[in-house]
Short mmCIF file of C-alpha atoms in Angstrom, two decimals:
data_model
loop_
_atom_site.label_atom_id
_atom_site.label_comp_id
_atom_site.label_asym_id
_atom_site.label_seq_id
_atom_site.Cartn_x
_atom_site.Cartn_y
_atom_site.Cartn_z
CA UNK A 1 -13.24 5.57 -35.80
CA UNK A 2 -10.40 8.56 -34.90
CA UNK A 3 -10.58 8.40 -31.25
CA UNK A 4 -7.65 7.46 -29.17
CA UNK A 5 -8.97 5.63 -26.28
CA UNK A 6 -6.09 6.55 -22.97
CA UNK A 7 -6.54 4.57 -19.91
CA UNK A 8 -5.82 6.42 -16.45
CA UNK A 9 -6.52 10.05 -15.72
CA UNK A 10 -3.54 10.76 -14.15
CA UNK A 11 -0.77 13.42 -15.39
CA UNK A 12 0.67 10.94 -18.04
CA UNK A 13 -3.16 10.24 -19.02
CA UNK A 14 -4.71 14.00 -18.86
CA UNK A 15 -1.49 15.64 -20.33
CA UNK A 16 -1.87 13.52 -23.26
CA UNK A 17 -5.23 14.15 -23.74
CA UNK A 18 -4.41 17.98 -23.76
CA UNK A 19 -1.95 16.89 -25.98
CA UNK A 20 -4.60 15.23 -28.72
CA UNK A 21 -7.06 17.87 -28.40
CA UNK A 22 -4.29 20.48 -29.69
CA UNK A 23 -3.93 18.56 -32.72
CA UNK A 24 -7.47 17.77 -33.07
CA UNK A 25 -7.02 14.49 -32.31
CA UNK A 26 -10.48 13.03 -30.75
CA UNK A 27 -9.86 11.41 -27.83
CA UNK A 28 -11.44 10.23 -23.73
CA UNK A 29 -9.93 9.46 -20.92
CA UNK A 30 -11.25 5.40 -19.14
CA UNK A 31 -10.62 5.71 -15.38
CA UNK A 32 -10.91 3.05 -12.66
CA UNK A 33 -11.09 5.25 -9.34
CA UNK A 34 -14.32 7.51 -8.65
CA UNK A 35 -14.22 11.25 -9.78
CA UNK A 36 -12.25 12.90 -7.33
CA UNK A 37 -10.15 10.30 -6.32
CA UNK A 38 -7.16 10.99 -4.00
CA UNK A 39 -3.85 12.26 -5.51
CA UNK A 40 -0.40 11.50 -3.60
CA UNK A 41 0.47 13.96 -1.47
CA UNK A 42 3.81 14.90 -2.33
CA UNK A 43 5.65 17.83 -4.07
CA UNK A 44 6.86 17.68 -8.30
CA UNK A 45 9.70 19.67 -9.56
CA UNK A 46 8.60 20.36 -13.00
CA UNK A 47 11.81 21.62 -14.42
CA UNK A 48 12.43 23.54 -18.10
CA UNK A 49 11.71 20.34 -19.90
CA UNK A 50 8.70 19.77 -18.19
CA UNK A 51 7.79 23.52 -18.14
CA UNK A 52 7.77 23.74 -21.87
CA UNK A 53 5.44 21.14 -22.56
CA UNK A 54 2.79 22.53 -20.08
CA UNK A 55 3.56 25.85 -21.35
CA UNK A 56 2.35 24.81 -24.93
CA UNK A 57 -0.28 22.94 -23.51
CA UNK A 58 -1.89 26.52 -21.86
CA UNK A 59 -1.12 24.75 -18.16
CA UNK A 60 2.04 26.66 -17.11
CA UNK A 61 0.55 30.45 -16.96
CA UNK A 62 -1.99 28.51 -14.89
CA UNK A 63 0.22 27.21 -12.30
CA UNK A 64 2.93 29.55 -12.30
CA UNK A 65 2.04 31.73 -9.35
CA UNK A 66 1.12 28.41 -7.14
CA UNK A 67 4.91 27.42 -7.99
CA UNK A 68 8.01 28.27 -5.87
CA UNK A 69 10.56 28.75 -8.55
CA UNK A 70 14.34 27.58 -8.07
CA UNK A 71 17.56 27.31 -10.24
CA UNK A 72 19.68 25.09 -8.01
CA UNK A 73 20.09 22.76 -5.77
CA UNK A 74 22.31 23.81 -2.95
CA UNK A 75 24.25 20.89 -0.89
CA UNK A 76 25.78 21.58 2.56
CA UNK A 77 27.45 19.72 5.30
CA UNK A 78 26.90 19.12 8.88
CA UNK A 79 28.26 21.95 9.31
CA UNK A 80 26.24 23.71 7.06
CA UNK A 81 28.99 24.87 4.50
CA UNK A 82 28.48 24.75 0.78
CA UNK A 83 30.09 21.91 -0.76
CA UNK A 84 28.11 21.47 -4.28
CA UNK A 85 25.99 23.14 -6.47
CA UNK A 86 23.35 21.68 -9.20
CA UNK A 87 21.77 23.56 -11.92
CA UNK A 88 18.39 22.67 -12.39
CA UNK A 89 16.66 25.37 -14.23
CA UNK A 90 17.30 28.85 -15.48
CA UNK A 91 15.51 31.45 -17.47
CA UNK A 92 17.98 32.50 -19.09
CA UNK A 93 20.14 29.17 -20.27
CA UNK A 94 16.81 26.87 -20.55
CA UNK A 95 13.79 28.68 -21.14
CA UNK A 96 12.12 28.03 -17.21
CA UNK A 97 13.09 27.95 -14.02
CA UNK A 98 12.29 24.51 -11.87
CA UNK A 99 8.79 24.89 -10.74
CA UNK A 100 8.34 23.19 -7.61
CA UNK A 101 4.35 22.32 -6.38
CA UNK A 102 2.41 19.79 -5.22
CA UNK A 103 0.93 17.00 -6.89
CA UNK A 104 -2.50 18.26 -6.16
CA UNK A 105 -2.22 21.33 -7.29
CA UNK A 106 -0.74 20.46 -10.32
CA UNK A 107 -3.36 17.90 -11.24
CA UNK A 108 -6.40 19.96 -10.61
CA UNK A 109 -4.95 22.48 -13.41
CA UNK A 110 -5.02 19.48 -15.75
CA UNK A 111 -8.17 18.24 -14.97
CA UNK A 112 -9.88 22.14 -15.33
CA UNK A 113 -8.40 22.65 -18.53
CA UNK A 114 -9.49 19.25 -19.78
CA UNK A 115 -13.09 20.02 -18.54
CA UNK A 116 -12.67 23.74 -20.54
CA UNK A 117 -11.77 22.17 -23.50
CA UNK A 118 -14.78 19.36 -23.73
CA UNK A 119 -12.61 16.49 -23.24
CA UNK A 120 -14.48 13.94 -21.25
CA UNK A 121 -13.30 11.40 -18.89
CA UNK A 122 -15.34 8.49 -17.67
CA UNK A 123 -14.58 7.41 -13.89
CA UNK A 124 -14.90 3.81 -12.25
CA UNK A 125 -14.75 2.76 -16.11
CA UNK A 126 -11.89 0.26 -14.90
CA UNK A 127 -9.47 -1.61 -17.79
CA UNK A 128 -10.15 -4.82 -18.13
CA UNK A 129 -8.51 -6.41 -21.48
CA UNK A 130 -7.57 -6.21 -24.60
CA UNK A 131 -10.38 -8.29 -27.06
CA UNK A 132 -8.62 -7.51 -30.41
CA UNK A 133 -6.90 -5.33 -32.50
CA UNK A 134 -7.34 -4.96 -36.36
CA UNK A 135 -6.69 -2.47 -39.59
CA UNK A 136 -10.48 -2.61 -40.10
CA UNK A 137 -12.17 -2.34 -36.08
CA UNK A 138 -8.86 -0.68 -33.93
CA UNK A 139 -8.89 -1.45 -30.77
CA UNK A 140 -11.63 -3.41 -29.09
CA UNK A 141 -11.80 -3.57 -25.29
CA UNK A 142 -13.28 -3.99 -22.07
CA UNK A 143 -13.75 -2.10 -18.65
CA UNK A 144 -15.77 -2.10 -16.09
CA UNK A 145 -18.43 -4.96 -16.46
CA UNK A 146 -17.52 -6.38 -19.29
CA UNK A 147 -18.51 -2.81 -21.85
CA UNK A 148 -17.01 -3.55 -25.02
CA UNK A 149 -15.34 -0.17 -26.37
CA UNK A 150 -14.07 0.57 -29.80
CA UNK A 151 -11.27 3.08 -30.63
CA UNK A 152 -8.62 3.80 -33.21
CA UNK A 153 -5.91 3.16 -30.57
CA UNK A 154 -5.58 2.47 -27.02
CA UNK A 155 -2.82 4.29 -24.73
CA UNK A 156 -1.99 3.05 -21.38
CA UNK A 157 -1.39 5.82 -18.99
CA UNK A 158 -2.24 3.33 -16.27
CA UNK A 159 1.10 3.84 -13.79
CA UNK A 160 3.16 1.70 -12.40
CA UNK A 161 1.23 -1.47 -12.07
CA UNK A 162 -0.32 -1.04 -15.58
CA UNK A 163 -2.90 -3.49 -16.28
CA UNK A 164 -2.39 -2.14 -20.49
CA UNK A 165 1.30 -3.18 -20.34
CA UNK A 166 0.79 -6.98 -19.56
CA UNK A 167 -1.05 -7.03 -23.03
CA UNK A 168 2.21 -5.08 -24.27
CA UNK A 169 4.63 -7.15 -22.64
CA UNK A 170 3.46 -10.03 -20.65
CA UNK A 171 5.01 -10.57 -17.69
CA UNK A 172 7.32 -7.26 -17.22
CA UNK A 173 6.47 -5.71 -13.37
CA UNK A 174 8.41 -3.25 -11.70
CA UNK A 175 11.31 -4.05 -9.66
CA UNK A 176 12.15 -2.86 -6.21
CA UNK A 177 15.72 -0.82 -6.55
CA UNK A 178 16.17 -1.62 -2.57
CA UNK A 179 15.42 1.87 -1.42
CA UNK A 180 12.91 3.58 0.34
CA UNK A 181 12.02 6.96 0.87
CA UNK A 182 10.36 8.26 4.21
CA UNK A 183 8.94 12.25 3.58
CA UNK A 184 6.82 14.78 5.72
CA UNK A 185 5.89 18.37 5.72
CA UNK A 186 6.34 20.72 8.24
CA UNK A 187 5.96 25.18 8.15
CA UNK A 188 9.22 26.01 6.73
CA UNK A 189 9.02 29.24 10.07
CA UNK A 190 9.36 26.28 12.47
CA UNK A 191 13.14 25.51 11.53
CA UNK A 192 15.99 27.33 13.23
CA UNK A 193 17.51 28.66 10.15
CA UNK A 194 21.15 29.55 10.09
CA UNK A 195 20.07 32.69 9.17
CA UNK A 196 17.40 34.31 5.73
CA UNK A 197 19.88 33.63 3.12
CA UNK A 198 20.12 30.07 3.67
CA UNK A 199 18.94 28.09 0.75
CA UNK A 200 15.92 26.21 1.06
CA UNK A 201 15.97 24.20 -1.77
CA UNK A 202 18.91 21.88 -0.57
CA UNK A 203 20.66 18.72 0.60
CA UNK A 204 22.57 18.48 3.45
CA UNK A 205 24.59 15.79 3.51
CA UNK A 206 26.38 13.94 6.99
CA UNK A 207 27.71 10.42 8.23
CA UNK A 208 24.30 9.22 8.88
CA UNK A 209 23.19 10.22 5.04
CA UNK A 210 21.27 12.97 4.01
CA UNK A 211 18.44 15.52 4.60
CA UNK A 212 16.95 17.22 1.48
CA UNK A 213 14.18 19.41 1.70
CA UNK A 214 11.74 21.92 -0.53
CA UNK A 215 9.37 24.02 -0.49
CA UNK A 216 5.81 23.15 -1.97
CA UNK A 217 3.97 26.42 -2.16
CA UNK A 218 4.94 29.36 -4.42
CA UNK A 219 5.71 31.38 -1.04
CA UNK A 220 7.69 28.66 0.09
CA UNK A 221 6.03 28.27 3.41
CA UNK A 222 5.45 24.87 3.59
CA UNK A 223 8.35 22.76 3.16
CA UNK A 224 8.63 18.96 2.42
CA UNK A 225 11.46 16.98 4.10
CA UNK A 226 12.91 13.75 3.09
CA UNK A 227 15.38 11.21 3.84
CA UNK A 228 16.35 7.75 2.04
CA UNK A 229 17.38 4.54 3.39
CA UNK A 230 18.08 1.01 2.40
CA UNK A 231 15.66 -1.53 3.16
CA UNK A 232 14.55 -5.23 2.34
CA UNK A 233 11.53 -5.66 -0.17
CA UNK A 234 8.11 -6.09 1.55
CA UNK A 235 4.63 -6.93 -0.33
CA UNK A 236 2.00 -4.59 -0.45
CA UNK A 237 0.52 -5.10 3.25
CA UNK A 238 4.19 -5.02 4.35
CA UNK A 239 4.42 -1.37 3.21
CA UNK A 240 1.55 -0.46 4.13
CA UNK A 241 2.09 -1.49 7.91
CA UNK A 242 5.52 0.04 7.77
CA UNK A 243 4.16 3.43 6.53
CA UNK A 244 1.03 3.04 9.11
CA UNK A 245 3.98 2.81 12.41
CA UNK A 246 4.87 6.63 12.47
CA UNK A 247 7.37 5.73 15.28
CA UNK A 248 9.01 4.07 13.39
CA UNK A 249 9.22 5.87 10.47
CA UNK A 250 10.21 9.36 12.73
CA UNK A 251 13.03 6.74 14.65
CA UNK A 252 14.26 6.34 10.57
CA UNK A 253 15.14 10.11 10.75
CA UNK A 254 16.27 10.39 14.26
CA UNK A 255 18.90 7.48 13.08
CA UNK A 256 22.36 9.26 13.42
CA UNK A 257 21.01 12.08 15.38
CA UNK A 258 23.95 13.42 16.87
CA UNK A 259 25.94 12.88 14.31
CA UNK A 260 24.33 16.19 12.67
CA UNK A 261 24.57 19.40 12.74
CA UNK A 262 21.88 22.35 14.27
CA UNK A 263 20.55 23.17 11.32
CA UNK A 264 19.85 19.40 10.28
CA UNK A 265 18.95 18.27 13.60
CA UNK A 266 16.00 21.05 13.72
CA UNK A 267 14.50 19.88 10.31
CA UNK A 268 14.79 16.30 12.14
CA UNK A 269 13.24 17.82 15.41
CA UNK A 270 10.38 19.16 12.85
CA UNK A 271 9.56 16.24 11.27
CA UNK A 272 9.49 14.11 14.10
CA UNK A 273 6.77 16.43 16.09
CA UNK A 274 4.81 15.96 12.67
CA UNK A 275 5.15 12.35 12.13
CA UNK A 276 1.68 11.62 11.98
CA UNK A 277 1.94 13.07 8.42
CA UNK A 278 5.12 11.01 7.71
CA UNK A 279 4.57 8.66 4.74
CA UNK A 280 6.65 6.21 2.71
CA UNK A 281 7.66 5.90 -0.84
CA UNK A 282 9.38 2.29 -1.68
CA UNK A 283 11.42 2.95 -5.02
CA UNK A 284 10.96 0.55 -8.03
CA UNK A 285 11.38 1.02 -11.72
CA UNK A 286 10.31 -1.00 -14.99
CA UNK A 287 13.10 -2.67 -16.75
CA UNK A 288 13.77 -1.62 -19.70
CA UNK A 289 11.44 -3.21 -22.36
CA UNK A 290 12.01 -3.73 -26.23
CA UNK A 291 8.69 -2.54 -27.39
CA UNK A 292 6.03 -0.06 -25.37
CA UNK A 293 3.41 -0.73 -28.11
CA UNK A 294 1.53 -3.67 -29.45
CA UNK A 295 2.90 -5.96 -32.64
CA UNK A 296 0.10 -3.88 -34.61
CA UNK A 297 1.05 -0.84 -33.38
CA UNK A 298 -2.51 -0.05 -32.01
CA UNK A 299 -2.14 -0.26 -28.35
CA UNK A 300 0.92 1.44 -26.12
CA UNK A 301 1.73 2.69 -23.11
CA UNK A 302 3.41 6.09 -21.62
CA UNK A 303 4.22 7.28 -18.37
CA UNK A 304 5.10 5.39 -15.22
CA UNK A 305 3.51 2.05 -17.64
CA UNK A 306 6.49 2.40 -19.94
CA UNK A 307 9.32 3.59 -17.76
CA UNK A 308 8.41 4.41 -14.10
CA UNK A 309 11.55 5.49 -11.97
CA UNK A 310 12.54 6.33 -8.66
CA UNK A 311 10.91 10.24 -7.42
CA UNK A 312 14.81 11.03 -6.57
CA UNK A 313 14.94 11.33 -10.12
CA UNK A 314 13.27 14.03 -10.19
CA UNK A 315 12.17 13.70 -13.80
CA UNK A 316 9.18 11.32 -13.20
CA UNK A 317 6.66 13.70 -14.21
CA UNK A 318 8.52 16.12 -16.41
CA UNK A 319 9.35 12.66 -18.47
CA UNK A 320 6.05 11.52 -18.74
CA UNK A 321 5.21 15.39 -19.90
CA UNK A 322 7.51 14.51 -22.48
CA UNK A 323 5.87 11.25 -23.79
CA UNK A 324 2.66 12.95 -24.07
CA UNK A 325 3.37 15.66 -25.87
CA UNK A 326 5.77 13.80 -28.42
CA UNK A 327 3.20 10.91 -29.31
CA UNK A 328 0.68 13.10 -29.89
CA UNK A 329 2.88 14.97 -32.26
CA UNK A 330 3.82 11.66 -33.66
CA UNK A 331 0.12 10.81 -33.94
CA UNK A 332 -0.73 14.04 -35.47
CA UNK A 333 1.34 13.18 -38.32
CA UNK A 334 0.46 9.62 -38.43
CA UNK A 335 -3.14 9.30 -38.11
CA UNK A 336 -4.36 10.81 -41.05
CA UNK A 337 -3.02 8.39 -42.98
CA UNK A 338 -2.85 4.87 -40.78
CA UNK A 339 -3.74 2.62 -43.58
CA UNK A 340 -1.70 0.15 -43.79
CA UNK A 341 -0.29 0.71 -39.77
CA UNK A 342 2.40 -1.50 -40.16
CA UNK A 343 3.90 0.64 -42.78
CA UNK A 344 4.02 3.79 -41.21
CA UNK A 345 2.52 4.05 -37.51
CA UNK A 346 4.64 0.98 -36.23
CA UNK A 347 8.13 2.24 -37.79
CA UNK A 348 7.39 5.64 -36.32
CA UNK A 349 6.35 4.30 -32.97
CA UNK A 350 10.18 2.27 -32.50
CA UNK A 351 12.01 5.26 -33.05
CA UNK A 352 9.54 7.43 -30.75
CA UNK A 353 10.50 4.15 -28.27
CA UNK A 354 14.54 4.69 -29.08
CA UNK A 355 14.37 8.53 -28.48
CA UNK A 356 12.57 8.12 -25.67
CA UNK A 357 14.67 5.26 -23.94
CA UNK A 358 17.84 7.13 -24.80
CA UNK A 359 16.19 9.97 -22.69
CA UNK A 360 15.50 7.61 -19.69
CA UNK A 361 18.72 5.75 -19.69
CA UNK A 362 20.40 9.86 -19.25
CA UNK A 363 18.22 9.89 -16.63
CA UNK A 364 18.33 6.68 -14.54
CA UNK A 365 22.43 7.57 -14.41
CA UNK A 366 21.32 11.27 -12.91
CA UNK A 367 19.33 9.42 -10.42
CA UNK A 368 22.25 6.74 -9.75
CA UNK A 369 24.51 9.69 -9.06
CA UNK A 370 21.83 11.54 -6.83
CA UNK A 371 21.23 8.21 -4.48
CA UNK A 372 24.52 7.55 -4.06
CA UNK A 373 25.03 11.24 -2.61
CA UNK A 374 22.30 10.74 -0.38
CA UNK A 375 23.48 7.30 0.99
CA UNK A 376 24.94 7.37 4.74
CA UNK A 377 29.10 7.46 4.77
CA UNK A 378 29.61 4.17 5.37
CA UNK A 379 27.38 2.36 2.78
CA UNK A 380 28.51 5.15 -0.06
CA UNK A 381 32.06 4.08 0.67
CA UNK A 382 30.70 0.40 0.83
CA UNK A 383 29.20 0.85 -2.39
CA UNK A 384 31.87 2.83 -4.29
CA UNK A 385 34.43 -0.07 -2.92
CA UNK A 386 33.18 -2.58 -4.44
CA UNK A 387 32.07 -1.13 -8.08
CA UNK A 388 28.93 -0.68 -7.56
CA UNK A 389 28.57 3.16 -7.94
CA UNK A 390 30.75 5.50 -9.22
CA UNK A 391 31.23 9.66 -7.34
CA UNK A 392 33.00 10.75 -10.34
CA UNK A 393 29.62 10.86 -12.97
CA UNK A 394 27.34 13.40 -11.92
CA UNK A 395 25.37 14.16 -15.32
CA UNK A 396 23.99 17.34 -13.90
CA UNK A 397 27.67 18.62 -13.76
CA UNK A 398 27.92 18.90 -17.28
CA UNK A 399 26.14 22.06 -19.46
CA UNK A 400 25.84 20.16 -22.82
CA UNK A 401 23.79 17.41 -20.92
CA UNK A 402 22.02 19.64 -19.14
CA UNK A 403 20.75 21.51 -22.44
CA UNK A 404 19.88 18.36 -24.13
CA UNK A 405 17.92 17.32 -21.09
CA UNK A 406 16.25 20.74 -20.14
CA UNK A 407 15.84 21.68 -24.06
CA UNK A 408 14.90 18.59 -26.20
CA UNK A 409 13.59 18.90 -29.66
CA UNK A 410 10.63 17.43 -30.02
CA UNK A 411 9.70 18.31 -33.26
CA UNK A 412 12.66 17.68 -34.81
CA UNK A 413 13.05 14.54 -33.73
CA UNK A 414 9.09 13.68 -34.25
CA UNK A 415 9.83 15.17 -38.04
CA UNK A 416 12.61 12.83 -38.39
CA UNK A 417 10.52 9.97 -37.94
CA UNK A 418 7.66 10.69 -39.94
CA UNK A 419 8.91 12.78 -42.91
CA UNK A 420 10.82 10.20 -44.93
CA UNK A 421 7.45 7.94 -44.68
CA UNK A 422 5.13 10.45 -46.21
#
């Protein structure tokens, strides 16, 4: 028994797939929701890292034109001056620019290539546990009604709330980070621009916090706008009633009003006479774990499971682009020869966890940097006061970073691990 059994058919769980099935690597996807389930309807910003993993996968040529395609994020004030600049793509230094799309769109791409290609998927097959693992059987486990399934391994591409990473590491849930994100969409015509040239890929930043705001579709017509705030933790019902009271969620935006500028208060004035389609994104992120696979080394996780992180990241997906295509490198090189898995799989699999890690940690002091610009005046201040945050590190500042994020060497690093263990 070869196949790799992956759990969740969303864009950790199908790019991995892709990513098997380039090697060879026999593989099917175990999903709880119905075919066709609903995606979130938000924008991704795949930048160059991200970009060259869908590239070798065949998925970038296939989204390209659906893509609106940036290098930089442009931050203004009230008053609608430039104030900052932040690479985050080029052609030229990295390879890609940002692609910026929605979710949906993005997802569909997988999920047609996966169907080209013969890998299946099995919907409202839901995870249920882990039976055992062994040398000899793999990975034996249940889904949906108690079905006993046998692979070689089992990957948990299961998201945030992963049901796979409780057998990994009992006990670890994500976190609330105290921040929550309230986003709508709006026809990118309807704002009173300051004039063409003004960027639309931006942040504009003012006492009552900030305004950032992107287009979704390649011709950048449709444009998403957000805004953060601080807010106490609420359960799951509590979110959901928060995100169901559009008043409230358009009186969020409207905090500060006057306080802005024309340009600002017109992408306010937009969202507000759309704020039925106003939803809510609470932040949380897993704390950081010593292991993301099994003592035997047969069952792991990837994705959101292993590191999820707040969207203002903006490296959510492109990271979990990154997992997939690097363990199934790792796998590529490793399967053949699994016998005994302790000796070679499991050695493999820590460093994969310590390269990985390294690359989350860069990014989790990005994101620091890019809520702490989007805080309101007073609470920045607040924060940078008492120790808390810190203005001066802005990672995205810096070109070496920037290259080792946006250009990572995957197969250098994956040949690291393996080669001194054939």
């Amino acid at each position: 028994m070869t196949e790799v059994a992956i759990i969740g058919a969303g864009v950790a769980g199908t790019a991995l797939a892709l990513a098997l099935d380039r090697h060879g690597i026999p593989c099917r996807i175990y999903e709880a929701r119905a075919e066709g389930f609903d995606v979130l309807a938000s924008g991704v910003s795949i930048t160059p890292n991200g970009c060259r993993v869908l590239d070798a996968l065949g998925v970038l040529p296939r989204i390209a034109s659906r893509s609106y395609k940036v290098s930089a994020m442009t931050y203004k004030n009230a008053r609608d001056e430039t104030t900052d600049v932040s690479i985050v793509g080029s052609e030229a230094r990295y390879g890609y620019a940002t692609h910026r799309m929605y979710r949906k769109a993005l997802f569909d791409e997988l999920k047609a290539v996966l169907a080209e290609r013969g890998v299946c998927t099995e919907y409202g097959a839901r995870f249920e546990r882990v039976v055992r693992e062994s040398a000899d059987e793999g990975v034996v486990f249940e889904v949906s009604g108690g079905r006993a399934v046998r692979a070689a391994l089992l990957v948990g591409a299961d998201g945030i709330w992963s049901s796979v990473r409780q057998y990994v590491a009992p006990g670890v849930l994500p976190e609330y980070v105290g921040t929550v994100c309230a986003y709508g969409h709006v026809p990118t015509a309807s704002v009173r621009w300051p004039s063409e040239a003004y960027e639309r890929y931006g942040t504009i930043q003012g006492r009552p916090g900030s305004l950032f705001f992107s287009p979704e579709v390649a011709d950048g017509s449709d444009l998403m706008i957000g805004k953060q705030f601080v807010y106490p933790a609420r359960d799951r019902a509590g979110w959901e009633a928060l995100e169901a009271d559009k008043e409230q969620l358009a009186a969020f935006y409207r905090e500060g009003y006057e306080d802005w500028g024309p340009t600002a208060q017109s992408l306010i004035d937009q969202v507000c006479a759309h704020k039925d389609g106003i939803l809510l994104w609470p932040y949380h992120r897993i704390p950081k774990m010593e292991r993301w696979s099994s003592t035997m080394g047969r069952v792991m996780i990837v994705g959101d499971a292993a590191h999820a992180m707040p969207p203002s990241s903006g490296q959510g997906v492109n990271q979990a682009l990154e997992d997939a295509y690097s363990l199934a490198l790792l796998l590529s090189k490793t399967l053949p020869n699994m016998a005994p898995v302790s000796d070679r799989l499991n050695p493999a699999l820590n460093l994969w966890r310590a390269w990985r890690q390294d690359r989350i940690d860069a990014v989790f002091a990005m994101t620091n940097a890019t809520n702490l610009k989007r805080l309101p005046e007073e609470e920045r201040q607040k924060q940078l006061a008492n120790g808390k945050a810190n203005d001066k590190v802005d990672p995205l500042k810096d070109e070496e970073w920037r290259k080792w994020m946006f250009q990572p060497d995957i197969e250098g690093e994956v040949d690291r691990w393996v080669q001194p263990r054939c």
